[in-house]
Amino acid sequence: NSKLNSAFLNRISHDIRTPMNSINGFIAMAKKYAYDGDKVIDYLNKIDVSVNQLFDLISQVMEMSEIGTGKIGLDMVPVNISDKFSSQVSILEEQAQDLGLQLHHSLDINHNYVMADDNRMSQITFNVVGNAMKYTPKGGRVYLHIEENPCIRPGMATYTFTVMDTGI
């Protein structure tokens, strides 16, 4: 039990540090370019995404207690997957740059709006891409691709999220 608690705390502290480092970096950049309103707005938008990551992490920790009771569920809402992808990529590009990595990304979809659990979709994307970055040495590449696939059910689609890297 002590090993599990230690592993959990290590993971949570890592997951908290990632958006906090982004927030600190974006604040420094906003201060540096305070005279450039467009850059400041861009940095503030990126800070907003990182703050939402932290809120999502807190929600995840709270959900941990719900898992044991079987009360965990999906919160399905309309999500503009193209906008979501764009905001995630802007954060991930900054992280990749800080790590000396290249982030290649592509989106191949026909329908922008999907019903999804927005928080879980973000959580999974950031965790998987974050792990790819974590285990890719400086100078390496990480690829993120989202593709819409045909579905035999009318009004439905499936999406494939692919993450590849040049790390271990």
Coordinates of C-alpha atoms in Angstrom, one line a residue:
N1 CA 0.0 0.0 0.0
S2 CA 2.9 2.4 0.8
K3 CA 4.4 1.6 -2.6
L4 CA 1.2 2.4 -4.3
N5 CA 0.8 5.7 -2.5
S6 CA 4.4 6.7 -3.3
A7 CA 3.9 5.8 -7.0
F8 CA 0.7 7.8 -7.1
L9 CA 2.3 10.9 -5.4
N10 CA 5.2 10.7 -7.8
R11 CA 2.9 10.6 -10.8
I12 CA 0.7 13.4 -9.5
S13 CA 3.7 15.6 -8.8
H14 CA 5.0 15.1 -12.3
D15 CA 1.6 15.8 -13.8
I16 CA 1.3 19.0 -11.8
R17 CA 4.8 20.2 -12.6
T18 CA 4.2 19.9 -16.4
P19 CA 1.5 22.6 -16.7
M20 CA 3.0 24.6 -13.9
N21 CA 6.3 24.8 -15.8
S22 CA 4.3 25.9 -18.9
I23 CA 2.4 28.5 -16.9
N24 CA 5.7 29.9 -15.5
G25 CA 7.3 30.0 -19.0
F26 CA 4.3 31.7 -20.5
I27 CA 4.1 34.3 -17.8
A28 CA 7.8 35.1 -18.3
M29 CA 7.3 35.4 -22.0
A30 CA 4.2 37.6 -21.5
K31 CA 6.3 39.9 -19.3
K32 CA 9.1 39.9 -21.8
Y33 CA 6.8 40.9 -24.7
A34 CA 4.4 43.0 -22.7
Y35 CA 4.6 45.7 -25.5
D36 CA 3.2 43.2 -28.0
G37 CA -0.5 42.7 -27.3
D38 CA -0.9 39.8 -29.7
K39 CA 1.9 37.8 -28.2
V40 CA 0.6 38.5 -24.7
I41 CA -2.9 37.3 -25.7
D42 CA -1.4 34.2 -27.1
Y43 CA 0.5 33.5 -23.9
L44 CA -2.6 34.2 -21.8
N45 CA -4.5 31.7 -23.9
K46 CA -1.8 29.1 -23.4
I47 CA -1.8 29.8 -19.6
D48 CA -5.6 29.3 -19.7
V49 CA -5.1 25.8 -21.3
S50 CA -2.5 24.9 -18.7
V51 CA -4.7 26.1 -15.8
N52 CA -7.5 23.9 -17.2
Q53 CA -5.0 21.0 -17.2
L54 CA -4.4 21.6 -13.5
F55 CA -8.2 21.7 -12.8
D56 CA -8.6 18.5 -14.8
L57 CA -5.9 16.9 -12.7
I58 CA -7.6 17.9 -9.5
S59 CA -10.8 16.4 -10.9
Q60 CA -9.0 13.2 -11.7
V61 CA -7.7 12.9 -8.1
M62 CA -11.3 13.5 -6.8
E63 CA -12.5 10.8 -9.3
M64 CA -10.1 8.3 -7.8
S65 CA -12.3 8.1 -4.8
E66 CA -15.3 7.5 -7.1
I67 CA -13.7 4.6 -8.9
G68 CA -14.0 2.3 -5.9
T69 CA -17.7 3.1 -5.6
G70 CA -18.4 2.4 -9.3
K71 CA -19.8 5.9 -9.8
I72 CA -17.4 7.0 -12.5
G73 CA -18.9 8.0 -15.8
L74 CA -18.4 10.0 -19.0
D75 CA -19.5 13.6 -19.3
M76 CA -20.4 13.7 -23.0
V77 CA -20.6 17.2 -24.5
P78 CA -20.2 18.7 -28.0
V79 CA -16.5 19.3 -28.7
N80 CA -15.0 21.1 -31.7
I81 CA -12.2 18.6 -32.3
S82 CA -10.4 20.9 -34.6
D83 CA -10.3 23.7 -32.1
K84 CA -9.4 21.3 -29.3
F85 CA -6.5 19.9 -31.4
S86 CA -5.2 23.3 -32.2
S87 CA -5.2 24.4 -28.5
Q88 CA -3.5 21.2 -27.4
V89 CA -0.9 21.4 -30.1
S90 CA 0.0 25.0 -29.1
I91 CA 0.8 23.8 -25.5
L92 CA 2.5 20.6 -26.7
E93 CA 4.7 22.5 -29.2
E94 CA 6.0 24.7 -26.3
Q95 CA 6.8 21.7 -24.2
A96 CA 8.5 20.0 -27.2
Q97 CA 10.6 23.1 -27.8
D98 CA 11.6 23.2 -24.2
L99 CA 12.8 19.6 -24.4
G100 CA 14.6 20.1 -27.7
L101 CA 12.1 18.0 -29.6
Q102 CA 10.2 18.4 -32.8
L103 CA 6.4 17.9 -32.7
H104 CA 4.8 17.0 -36.0
H105 CA 1.0 17.0 -36.0
S106 CA -1.7 16.5 -38.5
L107 CA -5.5 16.4 -38.5
D108 CA -7.5 14.5 -41.1
I109 CA -11.2 14.8 -40.2
N110 CA -14.5 15.6 -42.0
H111 CA -16.6 16.6 -39.1
N112 CA -15.4 19.1 -36.5
Y113 CA -18.0 18.5 -33.9
V114 CA -18.1 15.3 -31.9
M115 CA -19.8 14.2 -28.7
A116 CA -17.0 13.4 -26.3
D117 CA -15.9 13.7 -22.7
D118 CA -13.8 16.8 -23.3
N119 CA -11.7 16.5 -20.1
R120 CA -10.9 12.8 -20.6
M121 CA -10.0 13.3 -24.2
S122 CA -7.6 16.1 -23.2
Q123 CA -6.2 14.1 -20.3
I124 CA -5.5 11.1 -22.5
T125 CA -3.9 13.2 -25.3
F126 CA -1.7 15.1 -22.9
N127 CA -0.7 12.0 -21.0
V128 CA 0.2 9.9 -24.1
V129 CA 2.0 12.7 -25.9
G130 CA 3.7 13.8 -22.6
N131 CA 5.0 10.3 -22.1
A132 CA 6.3 10.2 -25.7
M133 CA 8.1 13.4 -25.1
K134 CA 9.4 12.2 -21.7
Y135 CA 11.1 9.2 -23.3
T136 CA 12.3 10.8 -26.5
P137 CA 15.9 12.1 -26.3
K138 CA 16.7 15.7 -27.2
G139 CA 16.7 16.2 -31.0
G140 CA 14.0 13.5 -31.4
R141 CA 10.6 13.7 -33.0
V142 CA 7.1 13.1 -31.7
Y143 CA 4.1 12.7 -34.0
L144 CA 0.5 13.3 -33.2
H145 CA -2.2 12.5 -35.8
I146 CA -5.9 12.4 -35.5
E147 CA -7.9 10.8 -38.3
E148 CA -11.6 10.3 -38.8
N149 CA -12.6 6.9 -39.9
P150 CA -15.8 5.8 -41.6
C151 CA -18.4 4.2 -39.5
I152 CA -21.3 1.9 -40.6
R153 CA -23.7 3.5 -38.1
P154 CA -25.4 6.6 -39.6
G155 CA -24.5 9.9 -37.8
M156 CA -21.5 8.2 -36.1
A157 CA -17.8 8.3 -36.7
T158 CA -14.7 6.8 -35.1
Y159 CA -11.5 8.7 -34.6
T160 CA -8.0 7.3 -34.4
F161 CA -5.5 9.2 -32.3
T162 CA -2.0 8.1 -33.3
V163 CA 1.1 9.1 -31.3
M164 CA 4.6 8.0 -32.4
D165 CA 8.0 9.0 -31.3
T166 CA 11.7 8.4 -32.0
G167 CA 12.4 7.5 -28.3
I168 CA 12.5 4.2 -26.5

